[in-house]
């Protein structure tokens, strides 16, 4: 049987494992040592944790009669580098990964050993195998990514959701593959997502009807009231308010922690970013300019003779409208819906979240958390970056570029 006919699983291989204190030149030194024995590289894996390295190289067996010399030389080299070596003989490559590839991102503040054990055990019980674990970030939360094979994304997401709720952590499950990093458009809700406030309540505070408006807003966000009807009812309470209040409200708006970092990082990495809001263009237009957003759409308060009329003009941005605008933005950006991300917190965001390639419920109401693809319950908007596989190092690199 020729070499080309030999199954890769039948080829003798050596697993060379080097471990110890990390220092420059170890990887190059190991492969320089192996090069003298005419071996081919089958696989490489290297991990450095708190200054300790584990380097694994799977290589073909050397020519007959040279394996003993290779082993002795590698051990001698490792000792000279103050490292340890282990060499294991075997056949072929790694075990084939099962069908179904998912990326499980776990966010904790802190991320406890108990929570990690529970998630790992649940993955195993679903029939999944953890192929690789990688830390994405250590602050403002600890974010760890598990690459899992052997189980489809949806059943894995369903199985992990109860554990996440019980353990007080966030677990996001997305399909692995090119689309994860190809998602090039992010569209956010504004009130209680991009910003900490409900804009209509800020207006209501100046009109002396804040409590009444807040009650209607809360009912609408819980899905108990039709959004358009509640919008007209709340806006009617603002009738007669002086238009100068618009500038005051703009100054009162508080961005959610991490909002600037999220947008700056996405823009630096080539994403387009937009907002859709059941609030008002009088505020979203200002946010678009200040934050460098690509798209923004909201309702518009009617102003006549310097006074709010208690009405809105133009197309109403409601639950269905947000999904429609997501599709419009995607078309204008030249991005398929499968490569979009939507972020929101209220019931009127659900159509948009479900239409996007990835829908993220951010500090959301229970009905929204249950229906969205994934949820983030930490008060930092930039944690959404980790769900896209963006590491803290990339965030900091974007910050560096921004200040260069």
Short mmCIF file of C-alpha atoms in Angstrom, two decimals:
data_model
loop_
_atom_site.label_atom_id
_atom_site.label_comp_id
_atom_site.label_asym_id
_atom_site.label_seq_id
_atom_site.Cartn_x
_atom_site.Cartn_y
_atom_site.Cartn_z
CA UNK A 1 0.00 0.00 0.00
CA UNK A 2 1.43 3.38 -0.99
CA UNK A 3 1.77 6.29 1.42
CA UNK A 4 -1.03 8.10 -0.37
CA UNK A 5 -3.34 5.12 0.24
CA UNK A 6 -2.49 4.80 3.92
CA UNK A 7 -5.26 6.06 6.21
CA UNK A 8 -4.21 9.05 8.31
CA UNK A 9 -5.51 7.15 11.34
CA UNK A 10 -2.89 4.43 10.71
CA UNK A 11 0.13 6.74 10.52
CA UNK A 12 2.38 6.49 13.63
CA UNK A 13 2.63 9.81 15.42
CA UNK A 14 4.28 11.29 18.50
CA UNK A 15 2.59 13.71 20.88
CA UNK A 16 5.33 15.99 22.20
CA UNK A 17 4.24 17.95 25.27
CA UNK A 18 6.41 20.73 26.76
CA UNK A 19 5.37 22.45 29.98
CA UNK A 20 6.85 24.86 32.49
CA UNK A 21 7.60 28.56 32.92
CA UNK A 22 7.09 30.52 29.73
CA UNK A 23 9.99 32.37 28.13
CA UNK A 24 10.80 33.70 24.64
CA UNK A 25 12.01 31.20 22.05
CA UNK A 26 10.46 27.99 23.38
CA UNK A 27 8.21 27.29 20.42
CA UNK A 28 10.94 28.04 17.88
CA UNK A 29 13.43 26.00 19.89
CA UNK A 30 11.21 22.92 20.04
CA UNK A 31 10.57 22.89 16.32
CA UNK A 32 14.24 23.55 15.54
CA UNK A 33 14.99 20.46 17.62
CA UNK A 34 12.33 18.38 15.84
CA UNK A 35 13.42 19.59 12.40
CA UNK A 36 16.62 17.55 12.65
CA UNK A 37 14.50 14.38 12.52
CA UNK A 38 12.50 15.13 9.34
CA UNK A 39 9.10 14.95 11.04
CA UNK A 40 5.93 16.60 9.73
CA UNK A 41 3.67 18.71 11.93
CA UNK A 42 0.14 17.30 12.27
CA UNK A 43 -1.23 19.61 14.97
CA UNK A 44 -0.09 22.29 17.43
CA UNK A 45 -1.70 23.67 20.56
CA UNK A 46 -0.16 26.20 22.95
CA UNK A 47 -1.61 27.75 26.09
CA UNK A 48 -0.03 30.24 28.49
CA UNK A 49 -1.71 30.81 31.86
CA UNK A 50 -0.18 33.04 34.53
CA UNK A 51 3.25 32.68 32.96
CA UNK A 52 3.09 28.87 32.68
CA UNK A 53 3.16 27.32 29.22
CA UNK A 54 1.80 24.06 27.86
CA UNK A 55 2.92 23.42 24.28
CA UNK A 56 1.70 20.30 22.48
CA UNK A 57 3.00 19.24 19.07
CA UNK A 58 1.60 16.22 17.24
CA UNK A 59 4.20 15.10 14.69
CA UNK A 60 4.78 12.12 12.44
CA UNK A 61 7.12 9.41 13.64
CA UNK A 62 10.77 10.00 12.60
CA UNK A 63 12.58 7.62 10.23
CA UNK A 64 13.14 4.12 11.58
CA UNK A 65 15.76 3.90 14.29
CA UNK A 66 15.70 7.61 15.18
CA UNK A 67 12.82 7.77 17.67
CA UNK A 68 15.00 7.01 20.68
CA UNK A 69 17.46 9.71 19.71
CA UNK A 70 14.61 12.20 19.12
CA UNK A 71 13.20 11.49 22.58
CA UNK A 72 16.57 11.94 24.26
CA UNK A 73 17.31 15.15 22.35
CA UNK A 74 13.90 16.71 23.14
CA UNK A 75 14.23 15.88 26.85
CA UNK A 76 17.74 17.33 26.91
CA UNK A 77 16.61 20.50 25.13
CA UNK A 78 13.64 20.90 27.48
CA UNK A 79 15.90 20.56 30.52
CA UNK A 80 18.20 23.24 29.10
CA UNK A 81 15.16 25.53 28.89
CA UNK A 82 14.13 24.62 32.47
CA UNK A 83 11.02 22.94 31.07
CA UNK A 84 9.63 19.42 31.29
CA UNK A 85 8.85 17.15 28.36
CA UNK A 86 6.53 14.22 27.80
CA UNK A 87 6.42 12.20 24.57
CA UNK A 88 3.63 9.73 23.83
CA UNK A 89 3.51 7.33 20.86
CA UNK A 90 0.25 6.68 19.05
CA UNK A 91 -1.52 6.44 15.72
CA UNK A 92 -3.02 9.15 13.57
CA UNK A 93 -4.50 12.56 14.31
CA UNK A 94 -6.89 13.73 17.01
CA UNK A 95 -10.25 12.03 17.39
CA UNK A 96 -12.66 13.47 14.78
CA UNK A 97 -14.95 16.12 16.24
CA UNK A 98 -18.63 15.34 16.31
CA UNK A 99 -21.17 17.06 14.10
CA UNK A 100 -22.63 20.25 15.44
CA UNK A 101 -20.22 23.03 16.37
CA UNK A 102 -21.09 25.72 18.87
CA UNK A 103 -19.34 28.42 20.84
CA UNK A 104 -20.49 28.74 24.43
CA UNK A 105 -19.56 32.07 26.03
CA UNK A 106 -19.82 32.14 29.82
CA UNK A 107 -19.83 35.51 31.63
CA UNK A 108 -19.40 35.74 35.38
CA UNK A 109 -18.63 38.41 37.94
CA UNK A 110 -16.99 36.45 39.43
CA UNK A 111 -16.91 33.21 37.45
CA UNK A 112 -16.84 30.55 40.15
CA UNK A 113 -15.45 27.02 39.97
CA UNK A 114 -18.95 25.77 40.84
CA UNK A 115 -20.48 27.53 37.86
CA UNK A 116 -17.74 26.35 35.51
CA UNK A 117 -18.15 22.75 36.69
CA UNK A 118 -21.93 22.90 36.24
CA UNK A 119 -21.70 24.26 32.68
CA UNK A 120 -19.04 21.71 31.69
CA UNK A 121 -21.12 18.87 33.16
CA UNK A 122 -24.25 20.02 31.35
CA UNK A 123 -22.38 20.17 28.03
CA UNK A 124 -21.27 16.57 28.59
CA UNK A 125 -24.81 15.44 29.47
CA UNK A 126 -26.14 16.86 26.20
CA UNK A 127 -23.67 14.70 24.29
CA UNK A 128 -21.29 17.56 23.58
CA UNK A 129 -17.52 17.51 23.80
CA UNK A 130 -15.43 20.53 24.87
CA UNK A 131 -12.70 20.85 22.25
CA UNK A 132 -11.09 24.05 23.50
CA UNK A 133 -11.47 26.67 26.22
CA UNK A 134 -10.26 30.23 25.82
CA UNK A 135 -10.51 33.29 28.05
CA UNK A 136 -11.87 36.32 26.22
CA UNK A 137 -11.74 38.84 29.05
CA UNK A 138 -10.99 39.26 32.73
CA UNK A 139 -12.82 42.59 33.21
CA UNK A 140 -15.34 44.12 33.59
CA UNK A 141 -16.48 40.49 33.77
CA UNK A 142 -14.68 37.20 33.34
CA UNK A 143 -15.60 35.85 29.89
CA UNK A 144 -14.63 32.34 28.85
CA UNK A 145 -15.41 30.66 25.54
CA UNK A 146 -15.94 26.91 25.16
CA UNK A 147 -15.69 25.42 21.66
CA UNK A 148 -18.12 22.50 21.70
CA UNK A 149 -18.80 19.77 19.14
CA UNK A 150 -21.14 16.82 19.00
CA UNK A 151 -24.42 18.63 19.73
CA UNK A 152 -26.48 21.12 17.74
CA UNK A 153 -26.67 24.75 18.88
CA UNK A 154 -30.38 25.01 19.73
CA UNK A 155 -30.63 21.99 22.07
CA UNK A 156 -27.39 23.03 23.72
CA UNK A 157 -28.71 26.55 24.29
CA UNK A 158 -31.95 25.15 25.74
CA UNK A 159 -30.07 22.79 28.06
CA UNK A 160 -27.73 25.47 29.43
CA UNK A 161 -30.30 28.23 30.02
CA UNK A 162 -31.70 26.85 33.33
CA UNK A 163 -28.19 26.35 34.73
CA UNK A 164 -27.23 29.92 33.84
CA UNK A 165 -30.28 31.33 35.64
CA UNK A 166 -29.69 29.16 38.71
CA UNK A 167 -25.99 29.99 38.92
CA UNK A 168 -26.35 33.74 38.31
CA UNK A 169 -24.15 33.78 35.23
CA UNK A 170 -24.76 34.57 31.57
CA UNK A 171 -24.33 31.83 28.98
CA UNK A 172 -24.54 32.59 25.27
CA UNK A 173 -24.59 29.78 22.72
CA UNK A 174 -24.01 30.58 19.05
CA UNK A 175 -23.20 28.44 16.06
CA UNK A 176 -19.50 28.27 15.26
CA UNK A 177 -18.26 29.09 11.80
CA UNK A 178 -17.61 32.01 9.52
CA UNK A 179 -20.85 33.86 10.31
CA UNK A 180 -19.81 34.49 13.92
CA UNK A 181 -17.13 36.98 12.90
CA UNK A 182 -18.94 37.96 9.68
CA UNK A 183 -21.72 39.72 11.58
CA UNK A 184 -21.10 43.25 10.35
CA UNK A 185 -24.13 45.28 11.45
CA UNK A 186 -25.19 45.89 15.06
CA UNK A 187 -28.53 47.59 15.76
CA UNK A 188 -29.53 48.62 19.29
CA UNK A 189 -32.57 49.79 21.12
CA UNK A 190 -31.94 53.11 22.90
CA UNK A 191 -33.96 53.47 26.10
CA UNK A 192 -32.57 51.24 28.89
CA UNK A 193 -30.11 49.72 26.41
CA UNK A 194 -27.79 52.29 24.82
CA UNK A 195 -28.78 54.73 27.54
CA UNK A 196 -29.81 54.20 31.15
CA UNK A 197 -32.96 56.32 30.86
CA UNK A 198 -36.43 56.20 29.33
CA UNK A 199 -36.44 59.38 27.27
CA UNK A 200 -40.18 59.98 27.51
CA UNK A 201 -39.85 59.91 31.30
CA UNK A 202 -37.19 62.61 31.11
CA UNK A 203 -39.64 64.77 29.14
CA UNK A 204 -42.42 63.86 31.55
CA UNK A 205 -40.37 65.03 34.52
CA UNK A 206 -40.36 68.52 33.01
CA UNK A 207 -44.12 68.30 32.41
CA UNK A 208 -44.86 67.17 35.96
CA UNK A 209 -46.39 63.82 34.91
CA UNK A 210 -43.42 61.48 35.41
CA UNK A 211 -45.16 58.90 37.60
CA UNK A 212 -48.13 58.54 35.26
CA UNK A 213 -45.91 58.13 32.20
CA UNK A 214 -43.58 55.70 33.97
CA UNK A 215 -46.49 53.44 34.86
CA UNK A 216 -47.69 53.27 31.26
CA UNK A 217 -44.12 52.75 30.00
CA UNK A 218 -43.53 49.81 32.32
CA UNK A 219 -46.77 48.13 31.25
CA UNK A 220 -45.85 48.59 27.57
CA UNK A 221 -42.37 47.13 28.06
CA UNK A 222 -43.87 44.09 29.79
CA UNK A 223 -46.04 43.55 26.73
CA UNK A 224 -49.27 44.30 28.59
CA UNK A 225 -50.24 47.27 26.40
CA UNK A 226 -50.15 47.95 22.68
CA UNK A 227 -47.06 50.07 22.12
CA UNK A 228 -48.57 52.53 19.65
CA UNK A 229 -51.57 53.22 21.85
CA UNK A 230 -49.35 53.68 24.90
CA UNK A 231 -47.05 55.97 22.93
CA UNK A 232 -49.89 58.30 21.93
CA UNK A 233 -51.27 58.27 25.48
CA UNK A 234 -47.93 59.22 26.99
CA UNK A 235 -47.01 61.84 24.39
CA UNK A 236 -50.40 63.52 24.85
CA UNK A 237 -49.38 64.31 28.43
CA UNK A 238 -46.51 66.45 27.09
CA UNK A 239 -48.79 68.88 25.27
CA UNK A 240 -47.79 72.50 25.81
CA UNK A 241 -44.26 71.75 26.98
CA UNK A 242 -41.77 74.35 25.75
CA UNK A 243 -39.44 73.08 22.99
CA UNK A 244 -36.42 74.34 24.95
CA UNK A 245 -36.88 71.21 27.07
CA UNK A 246 -35.33 69.18 24.22
CA UNK A 247 -31.86 70.56 24.96
CA UNK A 248 -32.33 69.92 28.67
CA UNK A 249 -33.33 66.31 28.06
CA UNK A 250 -30.35 65.76 25.75
CA UNK A 251 -28.04 66.91 28.54
CA UNK A 252 -29.74 64.61 31.05
CA UNK A 253 -29.34 61.44 28.98
CA UNK A 254 -26.89 58.99 30.59
CA UNK A 255 -25.10 56.45 28.42
CA UNK A 256 -25.05 52.89 29.70
CA UNK A 257 -21.61 51.91 31.08
CA UNK A 258 -19.58 50.43 28.24
CA UNK A 259 -21.69 52.02 25.49
CA UNK A 260 -18.89 54.19 24.10
CA UNK A 261 -16.45 51.26 24.28
CA UNK A 262 -18.88 48.98 22.45
CA UNK A 263 -19.46 51.42 19.62
CA UNK A 264 -15.84 52.54 19.33
CA UNK A 265 -14.60 48.95 19.18
CA UNK A 266 -17.20 47.85 16.65
CA UNK A 267 -16.43 50.82 14.40
CA UNK A 268 -12.69 50.21 14.60
CA UNK A 269 -13.25 46.57 13.62
CA UNK A 270 -15.29 47.55 10.57
CA UNK A 271 -18.84 47.08 11.83
CA UNK A 272 -21.69 49.44 11.04
CA UNK A 273 -23.79 50.46 14.05
CA UNK A 274 -27.31 51.80 14.27
CA UNK A 275 -30.09 52.51 16.75
CA UNK A 276 -33.86 52.17 16.55
CA UNK A 277 -36.04 53.63 19.24
CA UNK A 278 -39.62 53.98 20.36
CA UNK A 279 -38.34 57.27 21.76
CA UNK A 280 -37.73 60.42 19.80
CA UNK A 281 -35.51 61.70 17.00
CA UNK A 282 -34.94 64.83 19.05
CA UNK A 283 -32.62 62.64 21.16
CA UNK A 284 -31.51 59.87 18.78
CA UNK A 285 -30.27 62.33 16.15
CA UNK A 286 -28.05 63.89 18.79
CA UNK A 287 -26.77 60.45 19.86
CA UNK A 288 -26.04 59.54 16.24
CA UNK A 289 -23.88 62.62 15.82
CA UNK A 290 -22.11 62.30 19.17
CA UNK A 291 -21.35 58.59 18.89
CA UNK A 292 -20.66 58.40 15.16
CA UNK A 293 -23.52 55.99 14.45
CA UNK A 294 -24.30 54.92 10.90
CA UNK A 295 -28.08 54.66 11.30
CA UNK A 296 -30.71 56.09 13.64
CA UNK A 297 -34.48 56.08 13.52
CA UNK A 298 -37.14 56.93 16.11
CA UNK A 299 -40.49 58.65 16.52
CA UNK A 300 -40.64 62.44 16.15
CA UNK A 301 -42.31 64.75 18.61
CA UNK A 302 -44.41 67.36 16.80
CA UNK A 303 -43.41 70.94 17.68
CA UNK A 304 -45.51 73.93 16.60
CA UNK A 305 -44.77 77.53 17.54
CA UNK A 306 -42.07 76.42 19.99
CA UNK A 307 -44.37 74.06 21.90
CA UNK A 308 -44.86 70.29 21.95
CA UNK A 309 -48.31 69.50 20.56
CA UNK A 310 -48.69 66.18 22.35
CA UNK A 311 -48.50 64.31 19.05
CA UNK A 312 -45.90 62.42 17.03
CA UNK A 313 -45.40 62.77 13.30
CA UNK A 314 -44.36 60.37 10.59
CA UNK A 315 -43.88 56.60 10.66
CA UNK A 316 -44.40 55.05 14.10
CA UNK A 317 -41.45 53.03 15.37
CA UNK A 318 -43.10 50.22 17.31
CA UNK A 319 -42.33 46.51 17.73
CA UNK A 320 -42.91 45.65 14.06
CA UNK A 321 -41.27 48.91 13.01
CA UNK A 322 -38.01 48.04 14.74
CA UNK A 323 -37.74 44.76 12.83
CA UNK A 324 -38.61 46.58 9.60
CA UNK A 325 -35.88 49.13 10.26
CA UNK A 326 -33.34 46.41 11.01
CA UNK A 327 -34.05 44.97 7.55
CA UNK A 328 -33.83 48.44 5.99
CA UNK A 329 -30.50 49.21 7.66
CA UNK A 330 -29.15 45.80 6.62
CA UNK A 331 -30.15 46.41 3.00
CA UNK A 332 -28.53 49.86 3.02
CA UNK A 333 -25.39 48.43 4.59
CA UNK A 334 -25.28 45.55 2.10
CA UNK A 335 -25.37 43.01 4.93
CA UNK A 336 -27.62 39.90 4.98
CA UNK A 337 -29.85 39.52 8.05
CA UNK A 338 -27.88 36.43 9.05
CA UNK A 339 -24.92 38.72 9.66
CA UNK A 340 -26.71 41.23 11.88
CA UNK A 341 -26.84 41.59 15.66
CA UNK A 342 -29.74 43.21 17.49
CA UNK A 343 -29.68 44.31 21.15
CA UNK A 344 -32.68 45.31 23.22
CA UNK A 345 -34.45 45.02 26.55
CA UNK A 346 -38.20 45.36 26.04
CA UNK A 347 -41.09 43.41 24.57
CA UNK A 348 -41.21 45.86 21.64
CA UNK A 349 -37.68 44.70 20.71
CA UNK A 350 -38.64 41.04 20.28
CA UNK A 351 -39.41 41.10 16.55
CA UNK A 352 -36.08 42.81 15.90
CA UNK A 353 -34.17 40.37 18.13
CA UNK A 354 -35.73 37.38 16.40
CA UNK A 355 -35.14 38.78 12.90
CA UNK A 356 -31.41 39.32 13.48
CA UNK A 357 -28.74 36.68 13.04
CA UNK A 358 -28.04 37.10 16.75
CA UNK A 359 -30.55 38.66 19.14
CA UNK A 360 -29.18 39.77 22.51
CA UNK A 361 -31.48 40.58 25.43
CA UNK A 362 -29.63 43.18 27.52
CA UNK A 363 -30.71 43.40 31.18
CA UNK A 364 -34.10 42.55 29.79
CA UNK A 365 -37.53 41.72 31.10
CA UNK A 366 -38.14 37.96 31.65
CA UNK A 367 -40.34 37.60 28.55
CA UNK A 368 -37.52 39.02 26.43
CA UNK A 369 -34.76 36.91 28.00
CA UNK A 370 -36.75 33.77 27.31
CA UNK A 371 -37.40 34.62 23.66
CA UNK A 372 -34.02 36.06 22.59
CA UNK A 373 -31.13 34.00 21.25
CA UNK A 374 -29.05 34.95 24.26
CA UNK A 375 -29.05 37.31 27.23
CA UNK A 376 -26.58 39.54 29.06
CA UNK A 377 -27.55 40.47 32.60
CA UNK A 378 -24.48 42.48 33.59
CA UNK A 379 -24.79 46.31 33.50
CA UNK A 380 -21.93 46.77 31.01
CA UNK A 381 -22.95 47.12 27.37
CA UNK A 382 -19.47 46.29 26.09
CA UNK A 383 -19.84 42.71 27.38
CA UNK A 384 -21.81 42.10 24.17
CA UNK A 385 -18.44 42.23 22.38
CA UNK A 386 -17.45 38.93 23.98
CA UNK A 387 -20.49 37.23 22.47
CA UNK A 388 -19.02 38.17 19.07
CA UNK A 389 -15.71 36.53 19.98
CA UNK A 390 -13.96 39.89 20.41
CA UNK A 391 -11.37 39.70 23.17
CA UNK A 392 -10.50 42.31 25.78
CA UNK A 393 -7.12 42.71 24.07
CA UNK A 394 -8.88 43.69 20.84
CA UNK A 395 -11.02 46.18 22.77
CA UNK A 396 -7.91 47.77 24.24
CA UNK A 397 -6.23 47.80 20.84
CA UNK A 398 -9.23 49.68 19.44
CA UNK A 399 -8.91 52.16 22.31
CA UNK A 400 -5.25 52.66 21.45
CA UNK A 401 -6.08 53.33 17.79
CA UNK A 402 -8.76 55.78 18.86
CA UNK A 403 -6.30 57.86 20.88
CA UNK A 404 -3.36 57.54 18.47
#
